[in-house]
Amino acid sequence: MTSVIIDCDPGHDDALAILLAAKHLDVLGITTVSGNESIDNVTSNALKIVEFGNLTDIPVIRGAEGPLFRDAVYASHVHGKSGMDGAEIPEPTTKLQEGHAVDFIIDTAMSTSDLVLLPMGPLTNIALALRKEPKLRDRIKLMSIMGGSSTSGNYTAAAEFNIYVDAEAADIVFRSEIPILMSGLNLTRQVLAKQEHIDEIREINNSTAQVIADLLTFYLGTSTRHSHDGAAMHDPCAVAAMIDPTMIEFEPMHVVVETTGTHTYGMTLCDVRPGSVKSKPANMEVAVTIDSDRFFKLLIDTLRMY
Ligand code: RIB
Ligand code: CA
C-alpha cells in the first residue's frame, strides 16, 4: 500500500479526501496548513475528521500559521466561518502530535521509502520542508497536488486558491524536480457533487456518511450560490489519482507559477502548445480529464466502508 502524508486545510473537500485516502492508502500523518481558514480552525477540523471517521490512529500535526511572505487569505465564503460549516460535530478531544508539520514531513520522508505527498492546501509546509532539508528531493517519490489550473482560476480570474494563497511556496515546489501530478481546477470542475450524490450518501447507514451528507449539503449550497452547477470535488481528485490513475488522463506539461503579476499573481501557466519548439521540458503531469462516474463510484463505495 502506498505510504502518504496528507497536507491539508480542511475544508469540506479536504474531509472527503482524507476519508477516501484512509481506506485505500497508508496515511502516515495529516499535516495542516493555513488556507481555507486559520491554522487553528483547519487543525481543529482535521482532528474532527479523524474523530468522526474513526481514524484517530492517524496522527495530526499542526503546520504553518500563514504564507511565506504575504498575509493569509481565507475561503470562508465557501467553507464557512469554521472552515468546515454545516454539520454538528463535537469539539475534538484527540490530541495533536507534538512538533511542527514541516519537521514531521522531513522526518517521515527521511525514514520512509517511496513516500508520496498529497498536498491539498497552500504549499507553505511543503516549501519550508524542501528548503530546510534539500535531501527531500531524492526521498519523496511523488507529489499528487490539488492546485492550480490550466484554464481559469477561482480566487481570481487567473489563480486557483491554493496557489494564490502562497505562490512563492508553490514556485519552490513546482521547481523542486520532484515528480508532480497536478489536479487543477480544469480537472476538478469535471467532478461536481450534486443533490443526487448527497441523497445516495444519506442512504448509507453509518455515522461518518451522515456527517459527510451534512457537510456536502452546506458545500453544495455555497457552491451554487457562487453559480457553480455543483460542489467541486477538488481535493479528492488528487487522492483518486493515487488510488486509480486509470480514471484520469494526464498530459506532460511545463508549468510555472506567476509570483510578480499585478493581475496574474498565483497563476499556473501551463504550456499547452502542441509540441512547440519553444516549450521547455515538462516538469509535471497535468490532469486533463477524469471519468466522473468512476470517481463518484469510488467515493461513495468508500464511504460505505466506514
Ligand atoms: O481551489 C480549491 C482548493 O482550495 C481546495 O483545496 C479547497 O479545499 C481549497 O483549499
Ligand atoms: Ca484544501
mmCIF file of C-alpha atoms and ligand atoms in Angstrom:
data_model
loop_
_atom_site.group_PDB
_atom_site.id
_atom_site.type_symbol
_atom_site.label_atom_id
_atom_site.label_comp_id
_atom_site.label_asym_id
_atom_site.label_seq_id
_atom_site.Cartn_x
_atom_site.Cartn_y
_atom_site.Cartn_z
ATOM 1 C CA MET A 1 0.000 0.000 0.000
ATOM 2 C CA THR A 2 1.336 3.469 -0.897
ATOM 3 C CA SER A 3 2.615 5.464 2.105
ATOM 4 C CA VAL A 4 1.372 9.043 2.035
ATOM 5 C CA ILE A 5 1.235 12.243 4.065
ATOM 6 C CA ILE A 6 -1.841 14.416 3.528
ATOM 7 C CA ASP A 7 -1.073 18.150 3.830
ATOM 8 C CA CYS A 8 -4.386 19.967 4.029
ATOM 9 C CA ASP A 9 -6.575 22.865 5.146
ATOM 10 C CA PRO A 10 -9.962 21.279 5.977
ATOM 11 C CA GLY A 11 -12.141 22.292 4.172
ATOM 12 C CA HIS A 12 -15.144 20.241 3.071
ATOM 13 C CA ASP A 13 -13.328 18.686 0.127
ATOM 14 C CA ASP A 14 -10.262 18.035 2.279
ATOM 15 C CA ALA A 15 -12.502 15.988 4.587
ATOM 16 C CA LEU A 16 -13.656 13.788 1.704
ATOM 17 C CA ALA A 17 -10.069 13.429 0.513
ATOM 18 C CA ILE A 18 -8.935 12.230 3.950
ATOM 19 C CA LEU A 19 -11.760 9.669 4.191
ATOM 20 C CA LEU A 20 -11.026 8.444 0.656
ATOM 21 C CA ALA A 21 -7.281 8.130 1.282
ATOM 22 C CA ALA A 22 -7.637 6.406 4.656
ATOM 23 C CA LYS A 23 -9.338 3.321 3.157
ATOM 24 C CA HIS A 24 -7.009 2.874 0.161
ATOM 25 C CA LEU A 25 -3.600 4.318 1.091
ATOM 26 C CA ASP A 26 -1.277 4.057 4.091
ATOM 27 C CA VAL A 27 -1.795 7.523 5.613
ATOM 28 C CA LEU A 28 1.219 8.099 7.872
ATOM 29 C CA GLY A 29 0.037 11.521 9.007
ATOM 30 C CA ILE A 30 -2.171 14.518 8.344
ATOM 31 C CA THR A 31 -0.381 17.878 8.411
ATOM 32 C CA THR A 32 -2.319 21.133 8.468
ATOM 33 C CA VAL A 33 -1.643 24.477 6.832
ATOM 34 C CA SER A 34 -3.365 27.868 6.988
ATOM 35 C CA GLY A 35 -5.619 28.081 3.956
ATOM 36 C CA ASN A 36 -9.388 27.750 3.847
ATOM 37 C CA GLU A 37 -9.371 29.087 7.379
ATOM 38 C CA SER A 38 -6.875 29.914 10.147
ATOM 39 C CA ILE A 39 -4.362 27.281 11.259
ATOM 40 C CA ASP A 40 -6.338 26.933 14.497
ATOM 41 C CA ASN A 41 -9.578 26.226 12.646
ATOM 42 C CA VAL A 42 -8.211 23.907 9.960
ATOM 43 C CA THR A 43 -6.261 21.965 12.605
ATOM 44 C CA SER A 44 -9.355 21.605 14.765
ATOM 45 C CA ASN A 45 -11.250 20.474 11.659
ATOM 46 C CA ALA A 46 -8.594 17.857 10.887
ATOM 47 C CA LEU A 47 -8.990 16.469 14.421
ATOM 48 C CA LYS A 48 -12.775 16.451 13.962
ATOM 49 C CA ILE A 49 -12.379 14.460 10.722
ATOM 50 C CA VAL A 50 -10.191 11.758 12.275
ATOM 51 C CA GLU A 51 -12.737 11.533 15.097
ATOM 52 C CA PHE A 52 -15.939 11.277 13.036
ATOM 53 C CA GLY A 53 -14.112 8.978 10.631
ATOM 54 C CA ASN A 54 -12.829 6.760 13.459
ATOM 55 C CA LEU A 55 -9.287 7.388 12.175
ATOM 56 C CA THR A 56 -7.660 8.568 15.398
ATOM 57 C CA ASP A 57 -4.724 6.190 14.809
ATOM 58 C CA ILE A 58 -3.574 8.683 12.142
ATOM 59 C CA PRO A 59 -1.534 11.495 13.746
ATOM 60 C CA VAL A 60 -2.474 15.122 13.067
ATOM 61 C CA ILE A 61 0.391 17.612 13.112
ATOM 62 C CA ARG A 62 -0.082 21.396 13.075
ATOM 63 C CA GLY A 63 1.726 23.414 10.408
ATOM 64 C CA ALA A 64 2.321 26.874 9.018
ATOM 65 C CA GLU A 65 0.393 29.783 10.525
ATOM 66 C CA GLY A 66 0.340 31.567 7.169
ATOM 67 C CA PRO A 67 2.054 32.079 3.794
ATOM 68 C CA LEU A 68 5.810 32.629 3.455
ATOM 69 C CA PHE A 69 5.609 36.367 2.788
ATOM 70 C CA ARG A 70 2.041 37.543 2.346
ATOM 71 C CA ASP A 71 -0.869 37.937 4.725
ATOM 72 C CA ALA A 72 -3.192 34.959 4.996
ATOM 73 C CA VAL A 73 -6.401 34.944 2.967
ATOM 74 C CA TYR A 74 -9.228 32.563 3.759
ATOM 75 C CA ALA A 75 -12.143 30.995 1.867
ATOM 76 C CA SER A 76 -14.860 31.459 4.476
ATOM 77 C CA HIS A 77 -17.296 32.359 1.666
ATOM 78 C CA VAL A 78 -17.036 28.746 0.508
ATOM 79 C CA HIS A 79 -16.371 26.735 3.671
ATOM 80 C CA GLY A 80 -17.962 28.938 6.330
ATOM 81 C CA LYS A 81 -16.528 30.663 9.410
ATOM 82 C CA SER A 82 -15.164 27.437 10.925
ATOM 83 C CA GLY A 83 -13.716 26.332 7.588
ATOM 84 C CA MET A 84 -15.986 23.267 7.705
ATOM 85 C CA ASP A 85 -19.512 24.509 8.473
ATOM 86 C CA GLY A 86 -22.699 22.519 8.037
ATOM 87 C CA ALA A 87 -22.561 19.610 10.478
ATOM 88 C CA GLU A 88 -22.972 19.285 14.237
ATOM 89 C CA ILE A 89 -19.525 17.922 15.162
ATOM 90 C CA PRO A 90 -18.353 17.902 18.794
ATOM 91 C CA GLU A 91 -15.190 19.784 19.713
ATOM 92 C CA PRO A 92 -12.352 17.266 19.250
ATOM 93 C CA THR A 93 -10.654 15.665 22.264
ATOM 94 C CA THR A 94 -7.927 13.904 20.277
ATOM 95 C CA LYS A 95 -4.515 15.413 20.957
ATOM 96 C CA LEU A 96 -2.256 16.767 18.239
ATOM 97 C CA GLN A 97 1.069 15.004 17.716
ATOM 98 C CA GLU A 98 3.808 17.188 19.180
ATOM 99 C CA GLY A 99 6.091 19.113 16.838
ATOM 100 C CA HIS A 100 5.676 21.067 13.618
ATOM 101 C CA ALA A 101 4.280 19.684 10.374
ATOM 102 C CA VAL A 102 7.441 20.648 8.474
ATOM 103 C CA ASP A 103 9.600 18.503 10.762
ATOM 104 C CA PHE A 104 7.107 15.638 10.555
ATOM 105 C CA ILE A 105 7.281 15.754 6.741
ATOM 106 C CA ILE A 106 11.106 15.814 6.823
ATOM 107 C CA ASP A 107 11.475 13.079 9.452
ATOM 108 C CA THR A 108 8.946 10.823 7.729
ATOM 109 C CA ALA A 109 10.493 11.335 4.288
ATOM 110 C CA MET A 110 13.979 10.562 5.613
ATOM 111 C CA SER A 111 12.759 7.332 7.223
ATOM 112 C CA THR A 112 10.211 6.085 4.672
ATOM 113 C CA SER A 113 10.902 4.648 1.233
ATOM 114 C CA ASP A 114 8.749 5.774 -1.687
ATOM 115 C CA LEU A 115 6.807 8.363 0.328
ATOM 116 C CA VAL A 116 4.101 10.207 -1.603
ATOM 117 C CA LEU A 117 2.889 13.649 -0.525
ATOM 118 C CA LEU A 118 -0.738 14.649 -1.045
ATOM 119 C CA PRO A 119 -0.767 18.468 -0.716
ATOM 120 C CA MET A 120 -4.308 19.854 -0.964
ATOM 121 C CA GLY A 121 -3.948 23.321 0.577
ATOM 122 C CA PRO A 122 -1.449 26.159 0.143
ATOM 123 C CA LEU A 123 2.065 24.729 -0.341
ATOM 124 C CA THR A 124 3.691 26.579 2.548
ATOM 125 C CA ASN A 125 4.621 23.480 4.612
ATOM 126 C CA ILE A 126 5.997 21.656 1.580
ATOM 127 C CA ALA A 127 8.152 24.611 0.519
ATOM 128 C CA LEU A 128 9.507 25.071 4.057
ATOM 129 C CA ALA A 129 10.365 21.359 4.257
ATOM 130 C CA LEU A 130 12.175 21.450 0.904
ATOM 131 C CA ARG A 131 14.170 24.482 1.991
ATOM 132 C CA LYS A 132 15.014 23.050 5.428
ATOM 133 C CA GLU A 133 16.054 19.625 4.075
ATOM 134 C CA PRO A 134 17.107 19.656 0.388
ATOM 135 C CA LYS A 135 17.652 15.880 0.582
ATOM 136 C CA LEU A 136 13.855 15.546 0.338
ATOM 137 C CA ARG A 137 14.238 15.982 -3.405
ATOM 138 C CA ASP A 138 15.669 12.456 -3.531
ATOM 139 C CA ARG A 139 13.465 10.999 -0.787
ATOM 140 C CA ILE A 140 9.962 11.951 -1.956
ATOM 141 C CA LYS A 141 8.745 9.650 -4.719
ATOM 142 C CA LEU A 142 5.883 11.828 -5.966
ATOM 143 C CA MET A 143 3.543 14.675 -5.043
ATOM 144 C CA SER A 144 -0.094 14.437 -6.125
ATOM 145 C CA ILE A 145 -1.209 18.044 -5.708
ATOM 146 C CA MET A 146 -4.623 19.653 -5.786
ATOM 147 C CA GLY A 147 -3.828 23.141 -7.025
ATOM 148 C CA GLY A 148 -3.532 25.445 -9.983
ATOM 149 C CA SER A 149 -5.399 25.344 -13.255
ATOM 150 C CA SER A 150 -4.587 25.023 -16.959
ATOM 151 C CA THR A 151 -7.584 27.274 -17.622
ATOM 152 C CA SER A 152 -9.177 29.874 -15.322
ATOM 153 C CA GLY A 153 -8.769 30.413 -11.616
ATOM 154 C CA ASN A 154 -11.290 30.607 -8.819
ATOM 155 C CA TYR A 155 -9.921 33.040 -6.245
ATOM 156 C CA THR A 156 -9.077 35.382 -9.112
ATOM 157 C CA ALA A 157 -9.699 35.039 -12.824
ATOM 158 C CA ALA A 158 -6.104 33.816 -13.138
ATOM 159 C CA ALA A 159 -5.313 31.976 -9.904
ATOM 160 C CA GLU A 160 -6.583 28.914 -8.066
ATOM 161 C CA PHE A 161 -6.910 29.421 -4.284
ATOM 162 C CA ASN A 162 -4.202 27.025 -3.012
ATOM 163 C CA ILE A 163 -1.610 28.589 -5.307
ATOM 164 C CA TYR A 164 -2.874 32.162 -4.835
ATOM 165 C CA VAL A 165 -2.530 32.000 -1.037
ATOM 166 C CA ASP A 166 1.205 31.281 -1.293
ATOM 167 C CA ALA A 167 2.502 31.491 -4.857
ATOM 168 C CA GLU A 168 6.104 31.800 -3.662
ATOM 169 C CA ALA A 169 5.763 28.467 -1.864
ATOM 170 C CA ALA A 170 4.160 26.912 -4.934
ATOM 171 C CA ASP A 171 7.031 28.210 -7.082
ATOM 172 C CA ILE A 172 9.557 26.462 -4.795
ATOM 173 C CA VAL A 173 7.567 23.214 -5.001
ATOM 174 C CA PHE A 174 6.974 23.362 -8.776
ATOM 175 C CA ARG A 175 10.723 23.907 -9.353
ATOM 176 C CA SER A 176 11.780 21.120 -6.961
ATOM 177 C CA GLU A 177 12.245 18.478 -9.704
ATOM 178 C CA ILE A 178 10.202 16.031 -7.603
ATOM 179 C CA PRO A 179 7.664 14.247 -9.863
ATOM 180 C CA ILE A 180 4.295 16.007 -9.648
ATOM 181 C CA LEU A 181 0.762 15.093 -10.636
ATOM 182 C CA MET A 182 -1.245 18.335 -10.774
ATOM 183 C CA SER A 183 -5.022 18.139 -10.338
ATOM 184 C CA GLY A 184 -6.084 21.688 -11.114
ATOM 185 C CA LEU A 185 -9.456 23.362 -11.500
ATOM 186 C CA ASN A 186 -9.567 22.398 -15.181
ATOM 187 C CA LEU A 187 -9.919 18.828 -13.890
ATOM 188 C CA THR A 188 -11.712 19.177 -10.571
ATOM 189 C CA ARG A 189 -14.563 21.183 -12.084
ATOM 190 C CA GLN A 190 -15.405 17.991 -14.025
ATOM 191 C CA VAL A 191 -16.428 16.249 -10.776
ATOM 192 C CA LEU A 192 -19.305 18.174 -9.219
ATOM 193 C CA ALA A 193 -21.235 16.652 -6.317
ATOM 194 C CA LYS A 194 -24.953 17.241 -6.768
ATOM 195 C CA GLN A 195 -28.067 16.573 -4.738
ATOM 196 C CA GLU A 196 -28.385 13.040 -6.109
ATOM 197 C CA HIS A 197 -24.913 12.207 -4.772
ATOM 198 C CA ILE A 198 -25.821 13.630 -1.365
ATOM 199 C CA ASP A 199 -29.052 11.617 -1.393
ATOM 200 C CA GLU A 200 -27.092 8.422 -2.140
ATOM 201 C CA ILE A 201 -24.632 9.193 0.682
ATOM 202 C CA ARG A 202 -27.549 9.936 3.024
ATOM 203 C CA GLU A 203 -28.806 6.380 2.391
ATOM 204 C CA ILE A 204 -25.558 4.902 3.749
ATOM 205 C CA ASN A 205 -26.167 3.522 7.223
ATOM 206 C CA ASN A 206 -23.112 4.778 9.095
ATOM 207 C CA SER A 207 -22.445 7.929 11.135
ATOM 208 C CA THR A 208 -19.480 9.054 9.031
ATOM 209 C CA ALA A 209 -21.596 9.135 5.866
ATOM 210 C CA GLN A 210 -24.294 11.109 7.697
ATOM 211 C CA VAL A 211 -21.759 13.790 8.698
ATOM 212 C CA ILE A 212 -20.486 13.924 5.105
ATOM 213 C CA ALA A 213 -24.055 14.307 3.803
ATOM 214 C CA ASP A 214 -24.493 17.302 6.144
ATOM 215 C CA LEU A 215 -21.142 18.834 5.144
ATOM 216 C CA LEU A 216 -21.814 18.327 1.423
ATOM 217 C CA THR A 217 -25.256 19.931 1.769
ATOM 218 C CA PHE A 218 -23.570 23.082 3.110
ATOM 219 C CA TYR A 219 -20.804 22.968 0.481
ATOM 220 C CA LEU A 220 -23.348 22.463 -2.330
ATOM 221 C CA GLY A 221 -25.220 25.487 -1.018
ATOM 222 C CA THR A 222 -22.236 27.831 -1.083
ATOM 223 C CA SER A 223 -21.119 26.430 -4.450
ATOM 224 C CA THR A 224 -24.476 27.026 -6.132
ATOM 225 C CA ARG A 225 -24.710 30.476 -4.538
ATOM 226 C CA HIS A 226 -21.476 31.191 -6.431
ATOM 227 C CA SER A 227 -23.151 29.992 -9.655
ATOM 228 C CA HIS A 228 -21.496 26.594 -9.815
ATOM 229 C CA ASP A 229 -23.503 23.572 -11.048
ATOM 230 C CA GLY A 230 -22.357 21.510 -8.092
ATOM 231 C CA ALA A 231 -19.811 21.130 -5.280
ATOM 232 C CA ALA A 232 -16.416 20.554 -6.899
ATOM 233 C CA MET A 233 -14.540 17.539 -5.561
ATOM 234 C CA HIS A 234 -11.183 19.337 -5.728
ATOM 235 C CA ASP A 235 -9.040 17.563 -3.124
ATOM 236 C CA PRO A 236 -10.382 14.010 -3.572
ATOM 237 C CA CYS A 237 -9.181 14.164 -7.206
ATOM 238 C CA ALA A 238 -5.554 14.300 -6.016
ATOM 239 C CA VAL A 239 -6.240 11.190 -3.917
ATOM 240 C CA ALA A 240 -8.097 9.349 -6.706
ATOM 241 C CA ALA A 241 -5.018 9.888 -8.896
ATOM 242 C CA MET A 242 -3.078 7.711 -6.427
ATOM 243 C CA ILE A 243 -5.810 5.090 -5.944
ATOM 244 C CA ASP A 244 -6.846 4.535 -9.572
ATOM 245 C CA PRO A 245 -4.943 6.731 -12.048
ATOM 246 C CA THR A 246 -6.715 4.975 -14.944
ATOM 247 C CA MET A 247 -9.794 7.130 -14.292
ATOM 248 C CA ILE A 248 -7.742 10.254 -15.062
ATOM 249 C CA GLU A 249 -5.937 11.316 -18.243
ATOM 250 C CA PHE A 250 -2.675 13.208 -17.708
ATOM 251 C CA GLU A 251 -0.566 15.249 -20.100
ATOM 252 C CA PRO A 252 3.096 16.171 -19.549
ATOM 253 C CA MET A 253 3.444 19.951 -19.405
ATOM 254 C CA HIS A 254 5.858 22.653 -18.367
ATOM 255 C CA VAL A 255 4.120 24.668 -15.649
ATOM 256 C CA VAL A 256 5.363 27.832 -13.967
ATOM 257 C CA VAL A 257 3.873 29.899 -11.141
ATOM 258 C CA GLU A 258 3.435 33.653 -11.513
ATOM 259 C CA THR A 259 4.755 35.373 -8.391
ATOM 260 C CA THR A 260 5.027 39.004 -9.545
ATOM 261 C CA GLY A 261 1.989 39.684 -11.739
ATOM 262 C CA THR A 262 -0.323 42.501 -10.661
ATOM 263 C CA HIS A 263 -3.372 40.761 -12.115
ATOM 264 C CA THR A 264 -1.967 37.269 -12.517
ATOM 265 C CA TYR A 265 -0.297 36.590 -9.152
ATOM 266 C CA GLY A 266 -0.718 32.894 -8.378
ATOM 267 C CA MET A 267 -1.486 31.857 -11.947
ATOM 268 C CA THR A 268 -0.142 28.432 -13.001
ATOM 269 C CA LEU A 269 0.907 28.977 -16.586
ATOM 270 C CA CYS A 270 0.614 25.558 -18.255
ATOM 271 C CA ASP A 271 2.329 25.278 -21.638
ATOM 272 C CA VAL A 272 -0.421 23.545 -23.617
ATOM 273 C CA ARG A 273 1.090 24.386 -27.001
ATOM 274 C CA PRO A 274 1.274 21.132 -29.016
ATOM 275 C CA GLY A 275 4.934 20.237 -29.366
ATOM 276 C CA SER A 276 6.050 23.846 -29.569
ATOM 277 C CA VAL A 277 9.746 24.146 -30.260
ATOM 278 C CA LYS A 278 9.746 26.978 -27.712
ATOM 279 C CA SER A 279 8.226 24.983 -24.880
ATOM 280 C CA LYS A 280 10.540 23.889 -22.072
ATOM 281 C CA PRO A 281 10.698 20.227 -20.980
ATOM 282 C CA ALA A 282 7.651 19.123 -18.996
ATOM 283 C CA ASN A 283 8.111 19.422 -15.220
ATOM 284 C CA MET A 284 4.869 17.687 -14.277
ATOM 285 C CA GLU A 285 1.893 15.609 -15.398
ATOM 286 C CA VAL A 286 -1.232 17.765 -15.581
ATOM 287 C CA ALA A 287 -4.586 16.014 -15.197
ATOM 288 C CA VAL A 288 -6.841 16.946 -18.099
ATOM 289 C CA THR A 289 -9.866 14.613 -17.987
ATOM 290 C CA ILE A 290 -11.500 12.374 -15.362
ATOM 291 C CA ASP A 291 -14.246 9.764 -15.542
ATOM 292 C CA SER A 292 -16.721 11.415 -13.141
ATOM 293 C CA ASP A 293 -18.940 8.328 -12.813
ATOM 294 C CA ARG A 294 -15.973 6.153 -11.809
ATOM 295 C CA PHE A 295 -14.825 8.851 -9.377
ATOM 296 C CA PHE A 296 -18.173 9.050 -7.589
ATOM 297 C CA LYS A 297 -18.496 5.235 -7.519
ATOM 298 C CA LEU A 298 -15.093 5.074 -5.781
ATOM 299 C CA LEU A 299 -16.011 7.858 -3.358
ATOM 300 C CA ILE A 300 -19.437 6.525 -2.404
ATOM 301 C CA ASP A 301 -18.271 2.892 -2.225
ATOM 302 C CA THR A 302 -15.511 4.096 0.111
ATOM 303 C CA LEU A 303 -17.984 5.900 2.373
ATOM 304 C CA ARG A 304 -19.894 2.610 2.677
ATOM 305 C CA MET A 305 -16.698 1.146 4.220
ATOM 306 C CA TYR A 306 -16.931 3.421 7.309
HETATM 307 O O1 RIB B 1 -9.291 25.832 -5.052
HETATM 308 C C1 RIB B 1 -9.715 24.685 -4.359
HETATM 309 C C2 RIB B 1 -8.793 24.382 -3.217
HETATM 310 O O2 RIB B 1 -8.808 25.445 -2.284
HETATM 311 C C3 RIB B 1 -9.226 23.134 -2.416
HETATM 312 O O3 RIB B 1 -8.090 22.522 -1.874
HETATM 313 C C4 RIB B 1 -10.051 23.712 -1.313
HETATM 314 O O4 RIB B 1 -10.076 22.870 -0.147
HETATM 315 C C5 RIB B 1 -9.292 24.971 -1.025
HETATM 316 O O5 RIB B 1 -8.189 24.629 -0.195
HETATM 317 CA CA CA B 2 -7.961 22.049 0.537
#
